[in-house]
Amino acid sequence: MNKYGILIVRVLLGGIMFLHGLQKFTNGIGGTVQFFDSLGIPSFMAYVVALIELVGGLALVFGVLVPYVSALFIGVLGVAIVTVKFSSGFLGGYEPEFVLLVLAIVTLLTGSFKKVFQWIPATTEK
């Protein structure tokens, strides 16, 4: 994948995850807290997930801590698929989360653990 392809994937994933986190706060986090409670997930995790999505999304857009944020997104999306979406099947179920999960894996594998900032355009290491 060339550096511009990686840049597009990183900014797209970051933007989408940022909007998911923003939505949780602007629509009221209470609904997310109740939903987590109904799944048996501690309610404080709603805040943790929303912050990971919001702050992590911005971090990816700006190329900050890319592999670490990507790993957090892999965890969040993996749990969402397993706990909520998997029983609905792929189509009409966990398909969108699966695509985001794959994008997070790509950004994890192409991001540099040696760099805190990966400014635009993203660079690839040899």
PDB file of C-alpha atoms in Angstrom:
ATOM      1  CA  MET A   1       0.000   0.000   0.000  1.00  0.00           C
ATOM      2  CA  ASN A   2       1.469   3.378  -0.884  1.00  0.00           C
ATOM      3  CA  LYS A   3       1.714   6.252   1.562  1.00  0.00           C
ATOM      4  CA  TYR A   4      -1.361   8.024   0.182  1.00  0.00           C
ATOM      5  CA  GLY A   5      -3.503   4.896   0.440  1.00  0.00           C
ATOM      6  CA  ILE A   6      -2.450   4.485   4.059  1.00  0.00           C
ATOM      7  CA  LEU A   7      -3.226   8.159   4.685  1.00  0.00           C
ATOM      8  CA  ILE A   8      -6.744   7.767   3.262  1.00  0.00           C
ATOM      9  CA  VAL A   9      -7.427   4.672   5.388  1.00  0.00           C
ATOM     10  CA  ARG A  10      -6.124   6.367   8.549  1.00  0.00           C
ATOM     11  CA  VAL A  11      -8.082   9.606   8.070  1.00  0.00           C
ATOM     12  CA  LEU A  12     -11.260   7.747   7.079  1.00  0.00           C
ATOM     13  CA  LEU A  13     -11.126   5.444  10.112  1.00  0.00           C
ATOM     14  CA  GLY A  14     -10.268   8.337  12.426  1.00  0.00           C
ATOM     15  CA  GLY A  15     -13.097  10.492  11.102  1.00  0.00           C
ATOM     16  CA  ILE A  16     -15.702   7.752  11.388  1.00  0.00           C
ATOM     17  CA  MET A  17     -14.653   6.775  14.907  1.00  0.00           C
ATOM     18  CA  PHE A  18     -14.557  10.437  15.983  1.00  0.00           C
ATOM     19  CA  LEU A  19     -18.136  10.893  14.765  1.00  0.00           C
ATOM     20  CA  HIS A  20     -19.250   7.762  16.642  1.00  0.00           C
ATOM     21  CA  GLY A  21     -17.760   9.133  19.862  1.00  0.00           C
ATOM     22  CA  LEU A  22     -19.186  12.602  19.271  1.00  0.00           C
ATOM     23  CA  GLN A  23     -22.636  11.115  18.675  1.00  0.00           C
ATOM     24  CA  LYS A  24     -22.515   9.312  22.018  1.00  0.00           C
ATOM     25  CA  PHE A  25     -21.903  12.606  23.822  1.00  0.00           C
ATOM     26  CA  THR A  26     -24.153  14.902  21.769  1.00  0.00           C
ATOM     27  CA  ASN A  27     -27.140  12.541  21.854  1.00  0.00           C
ATOM     28  CA  GLY A  28     -26.665  12.023  25.573  1.00  0.00           C
ATOM     29  CA  ILE A  29     -24.397   9.348  26.963  1.00  0.00           C
ATOM     30  CA  GLY A  30     -27.250   8.041  29.132  1.00  0.00           C
ATOM     31  CA  GLY A  31     -28.625   5.821  26.386  1.00  0.00           C
ATOM     32  CA  THR A  32     -25.215   4.253  25.844  1.00  0.00           C
ATOM     33  CA  VAL A  33     -24.801   3.741  29.601  1.00  0.00           C
ATOM     34  CA  GLN A  34     -28.169   1.956  29.776  1.00  0.00           C
ATOM     35  CA  PHE A  35     -27.309  -0.157  26.738  1.00  0.00           C
ATOM     36  CA  PHE A  36     -24.005  -1.238  28.285  1.00  0.00           C
ATOM     37  CA  ASP A  37     -25.829  -2.085  31.537  1.00  0.00           C
ATOM     38  CA  SER A  38     -28.307  -4.243  29.607  1.00  0.00           C
ATOM     39  CA  LEU A  39     -25.374  -6.223  28.187  1.00  0.00           C
ATOM     40  CA  GLY A  40     -23.811  -6.698  31.609  1.00  0.00           C
ATOM     41  CA  ILE A  41     -20.947  -4.330  30.782  1.00  0.00           C
ATOM     42  CA  PRO A  42     -20.090  -1.873  33.589  1.00  0.00           C
ATOM     43  CA  SER A  43     -21.707   1.485  32.881  1.00  0.00           C
ATOM     44  CA  PHE A  44     -18.449   3.448  33.202  1.00  0.00           C
ATOM     45  CA  MET A  45     -17.229   1.611  30.092  1.00  0.00           C
ATOM     46  CA  ALA A  46     -19.697   3.664  28.026  1.00  0.00           C
ATOM     47  CA  TYR A  47     -17.628   6.743  28.884  1.00  0.00           C
ATOM     48  CA  VAL A  48     -14.364   4.902  28.220  1.00  0.00           C
ATOM     49  CA  VAL A  49     -15.516   3.697  24.793  1.00  0.00           C
ATOM     50  CA  ALA A  50     -16.928   7.112  23.846  1.00  0.00           C
ATOM     51  CA  LEU A  51     -13.654   8.810  24.819  1.00  0.00           C
ATOM     52  CA  ILE A  52     -11.587   6.232  22.930  1.00  0.00           C
ATOM     53  CA  GLU A  53     -13.707   6.857  19.839  1.00  0.00           C
ATOM     54  CA  LEU A  54     -13.692  10.654  20.192  1.00  0.00           C
ATOM     55  CA  VAL A  55     -10.071  11.294  21.179  1.00  0.00           C
ATOM     56  CA  GLY A  56      -8.692   8.300  19.296  1.00  0.00           C
ATOM     57  CA  GLY A  57     -10.492   9.357  16.149  1.00  0.00           C
ATOM     58  CA  LEU A  58      -8.910  12.803  16.275  1.00  0.00           C
ATOM     59  CA  ALA A  59      -5.536  11.246  17.020  1.00  0.00           C
ATOM     60  CA  LEU A  60      -5.742   9.089  13.891  1.00  0.00           C
ATOM     61  CA  VAL A  61      -6.837  12.003  11.715  1.00  0.00           C
ATOM     62  CA  PHE A  62      -3.775  13.970  12.865  1.00  0.00           C
ATOM     63  CA  GLY A  63      -1.442  10.955  12.816  1.00  0.00           C
ATOM     64  CA  VAL A  64      -0.771  10.805  16.558  1.00  0.00           C
ATOM     65  CA  LEU A  65      -0.040   7.473  18.318  1.00  0.00           C
ATOM     66  CA  VAL A  66      -1.438   5.621  15.305  1.00  0.00           C
ATOM     67  CA  PRO A  67      -0.636   1.994  16.222  1.00  0.00           C
ATOM     68  CA  TYR A  68      -1.744   2.417  19.836  1.00  0.00           C
ATOM     69  CA  VAL A  69      -5.052   4.028  18.919  1.00  0.00           C
ATOM     70  CA  SER A  70      -5.549   1.386  16.225  1.00  0.00           C
ATOM     71  CA  ALA A  71      -5.088  -1.354  18.828  1.00  0.00           C
ATOM     72  CA  LEU A  72      -7.716   0.302  21.050  1.00  0.00           C
ATOM     73  CA  PHE A  73     -10.117   0.490  18.103  1.00  0.00           C
ATOM     74  CA  ILE A  74      -9.533  -3.199  17.349  1.00  0.00           C
ATOM     75  CA  GLY A  75     -10.537  -3.988  20.935  1.00  0.00           C
ATOM     76  CA  VAL A  76     -13.627  -1.770  20.904  1.00  0.00           C
ATOM     77  CA  LEU A  77     -14.827  -3.043  17.529  1.00  0.00           C
ATOM     78  CA  GLY A  78     -14.079  -6.673  18.375  1.00  0.00           C
ATOM     79  CA  VAL A  79     -16.120  -6.469  21.572  1.00  0.00           C
ATOM     80  CA  ALA A  80     -18.964  -4.724  19.715  1.00  0.00           C
ATOM     81  CA  ILE A  81     -19.063  -7.475  17.110  1.00  0.00           C
ATOM     82  CA  VAL A  82     -18.969 -10.324  19.624  1.00  0.00           C
ATOM     83  CA  THR A  83     -21.369  -8.897  22.219  1.00  0.00           C
ATOM     84  CA  VAL A  84     -23.922  -7.110  20.046  1.00  0.00           C
ATOM     85  CA  LYS A  85     -23.731  -7.689  16.318  1.00  0.00           C
ATOM     86  CA  PHE A  86     -22.562 -11.275  15.707  1.00  0.00           C
ATOM     87  CA  SER A  87     -25.938 -12.904  16.391  1.00  0.00           C
ATOM     88  CA  SER A  88     -27.472 -10.838  13.554  1.00  0.00           C
ATOM     89  CA  GLY A  89     -25.110 -12.330  10.983  1.00  0.00           C
ATOM     90  CA  PHE A  90     -22.744 -10.593   8.608  1.00  0.00           C
ATOM     91  CA  LEU A  91     -25.112  -8.772   6.233  1.00  0.00           C
ATOM     92  CA  GLY A  92     -27.298  -6.402   8.189  1.00  0.00           C
ATOM     93  CA  GLY A  93     -25.387  -7.296  11.338  1.00  0.00           C
ATOM     94  CA  TYR A  94     -21.693  -6.831  11.979  1.00  0.00           C
ATOM     95  CA  GLU A  95     -20.690  -5.899   8.426  1.00  0.00           C
ATOM     96  CA  PRO A  96     -19.934  -2.163   9.124  1.00  0.00           C
ATOM     97  CA  GLU A  97     -18.016  -2.921  12.309  1.00  0.00           C
ATOM     98  CA  PHE A  98     -16.060  -5.640  10.496  1.00  0.00           C
ATOM     99  CA  VAL A  99     -14.984  -3.176   7.793  1.00  0.00           C
ATOM    100  CA  LEU A 100     -13.868  -0.689  10.467  1.00  0.00           C
ATOM    101  CA  LEU A 101     -12.040  -3.517  12.260  1.00  0.00           C
ATOM    102  CA  VAL A 102     -10.131  -4.347   9.063  1.00  0.00           C
ATOM    103  CA  LEU A 103      -9.247  -0.655   8.603  1.00  0.00           C
ATOM    104  CA  ALA A 104      -7.960  -0.569  12.193  1.00  0.00           C
ATOM    105  CA  ILE A 105      -5.832  -3.655  11.520  1.00  0.00           C
ATOM    106  CA  VAL A 106      -4.396  -1.968   8.416  1.00  0.00           C
ATOM    107  CA  THR A 107      -3.510   1.189  10.370  1.00  0.00           C
ATOM    108  CA  LEU A 108      -1.986  -0.923  13.148  1.00  0.00           C
ATOM    109  CA  LEU A 109       0.193  -2.865  10.714  1.00  0.00           C
ATOM    110  CA  THR A 110       1.270   0.187   8.704  1.00  0.00           C
ATOM    111  CA  GLY A 111       1.740   2.618  11.592  1.00  0.00           C
ATOM    112  CA  SER A 112       5.115   3.139  13.182  1.00  0.00           C
ATOM    113  CA  PHE A 113       5.670   2.285  16.833  1.00  0.00           C
ATOM    114  CA  LYS A 114       8.834   4.412  16.691  1.00  0.00           C
ATOM    115  CA  LYS A 115       7.046   7.658  15.856  1.00  0.00           C
ATOM    116  CA  VAL A 116       4.582   9.509  18.037  1.00  0.00           C
ATOM    117  CA  PHE A 117       3.546  11.788  15.183  1.00  0.00           C
ATOM    118  CA  GLN A 118       2.941  10.515  11.672  1.00  0.00           C
ATOM    119  CA  TRP A 119       2.181  13.671   9.792  1.00  0.00           C
ATOM    120  CA  ILE A 120       0.485  13.865   6.453  1.00  0.00           C
ATOM    121  CA  PRO A 121       1.377  12.117   4.223  1.00  0.00           C
ATOM    122  CA  ALA A 122       1.986   8.971   6.202  1.00  0.00           C
ATOM    123  CA  THR A 123       5.337   7.348   5.597  1.00  0.00           C
ATOM    124  CA  THR A 124       6.121   3.699   5.262  1.00  0.00           C
ATOM    125  CA  GLU A 125       9.167   2.104   6.821  1.00  0.00           C
ATOM    126  CA  LYS A 126      11.452  -0.322   5.067  1.00  0.00           C
TER     127      LYS A 126
END
